[in-house]
Short mmCIF file of C-alpha atoms in Angstrom, two decimals:
data_model
loop_
_atom_site.label_atom_id
_atom_site.label_comp_id
_atom_site.label_asym_id
_atom_site.label_seq_id
_atom_site.Cartn_x
_atom_site.Cartn_y
_atom_site.Cartn_z
CA MET A 1 -3.33 -21.29 10.04
CA PRO A 2 -6.29 -19.64 11.72
CA VAL A 3 -4.79 -16.16 11.33
CA VAL A 4 -4.75 -16.45 7.55
CA ASP A 5 -8.34 -17.71 7.59
CA ARG A 6 -9.45 -14.70 9.63
CA ILE A 7 -7.69 -12.31 7.27
CA MET A 8 -9.26 -13.96 4.22
CA ARG A 9 -12.70 -13.79 5.83
CA TYR A 10 -12.20 -10.06 6.47
CA VAL A 11 -10.98 -9.39 2.93
CA ARG A 12 -13.99 -11.17 1.45
CA GLY A 13 -16.46 -9.37 3.71
CA PRO A 14 -18.08 -5.96 3.12
CA GLN A 15 -15.48 -3.98 5.08
CA GLY A 16 -12.63 -5.73 3.29
CA ARG A 17 -14.16 -4.97 -0.11
CA LYS A 18 -14.54 -1.34 0.90
CA MET A 19 -10.91 -1.14 2.00
CA ARG A 20 -9.76 -2.80 -1.23
CA ALA A 21 -11.72 -0.28 -3.32
CA LYS A 22 -10.12 2.54 -1.34
CA ALA A 23 -6.65 1.06 -1.89
CA ASP A 24 -7.32 0.71 -5.62
CA ARG A 25 -8.35 4.38 -5.87
CA TYR A 26 -5.28 5.41 -3.91
CA ALA A 27 -3.00 3.33 -6.16
CA ARG A 28 -4.43 4.95 -9.32
CA ASP A 29 -3.80 8.47 -8.02
CA PRO A 30 -0.93 10.08 -9.98
CA ARG A 31 0.39 11.82 -6.84
CA THR A 32 0.64 8.49 -5.03
CA GLN A 33 2.39 6.93 -8.01
CA ALA A 34 4.92 9.78 -8.02
CA LYS A 35 5.59 9.28 -4.31
CA VAL A 36 6.20 5.58 -4.83
CA ARG A 37 8.48 6.22 -7.81
CA GLY A 38 10.50 8.70 -5.75
CA LEU A 39 10.82 6.26 -2.87
CA LEU A 40 11.94 3.46 -5.17
CA ALA A 41 14.46 5.75 -6.85
CA ARG A 42 15.95 6.63 -3.46
CA LEU A 43 16.10 2.99 -2.43
CA ARG A 44 17.70 1.92 -5.70
CA GLY A 45 20.06 4.89 -5.72
CA GLY A 46 22.50 3.24 -3.38
CA GLY A 47 23.61 3.84 0.14
CA GLY A 48 25.01 7.32 -0.25
CA ARG A 49 25.28 9.41 2.88
CA ARG A 50 23.17 12.49 3.41
CA LYS A 51 24.87 15.76 4.19
CA TYR A 52 23.21 17.81 6.87
#
């Protein structure tokens, strides 16, 4: 699986570490957490139809 190896090399490199730190900061942001909670609530809420 050379694709997985390339991804792992990127993640372990300096750019990958920088991107991971950015993702961690983004995940800790309360606004982002609220967006995710809202999205999950809509997805779990069922398949109701929207009225336009």
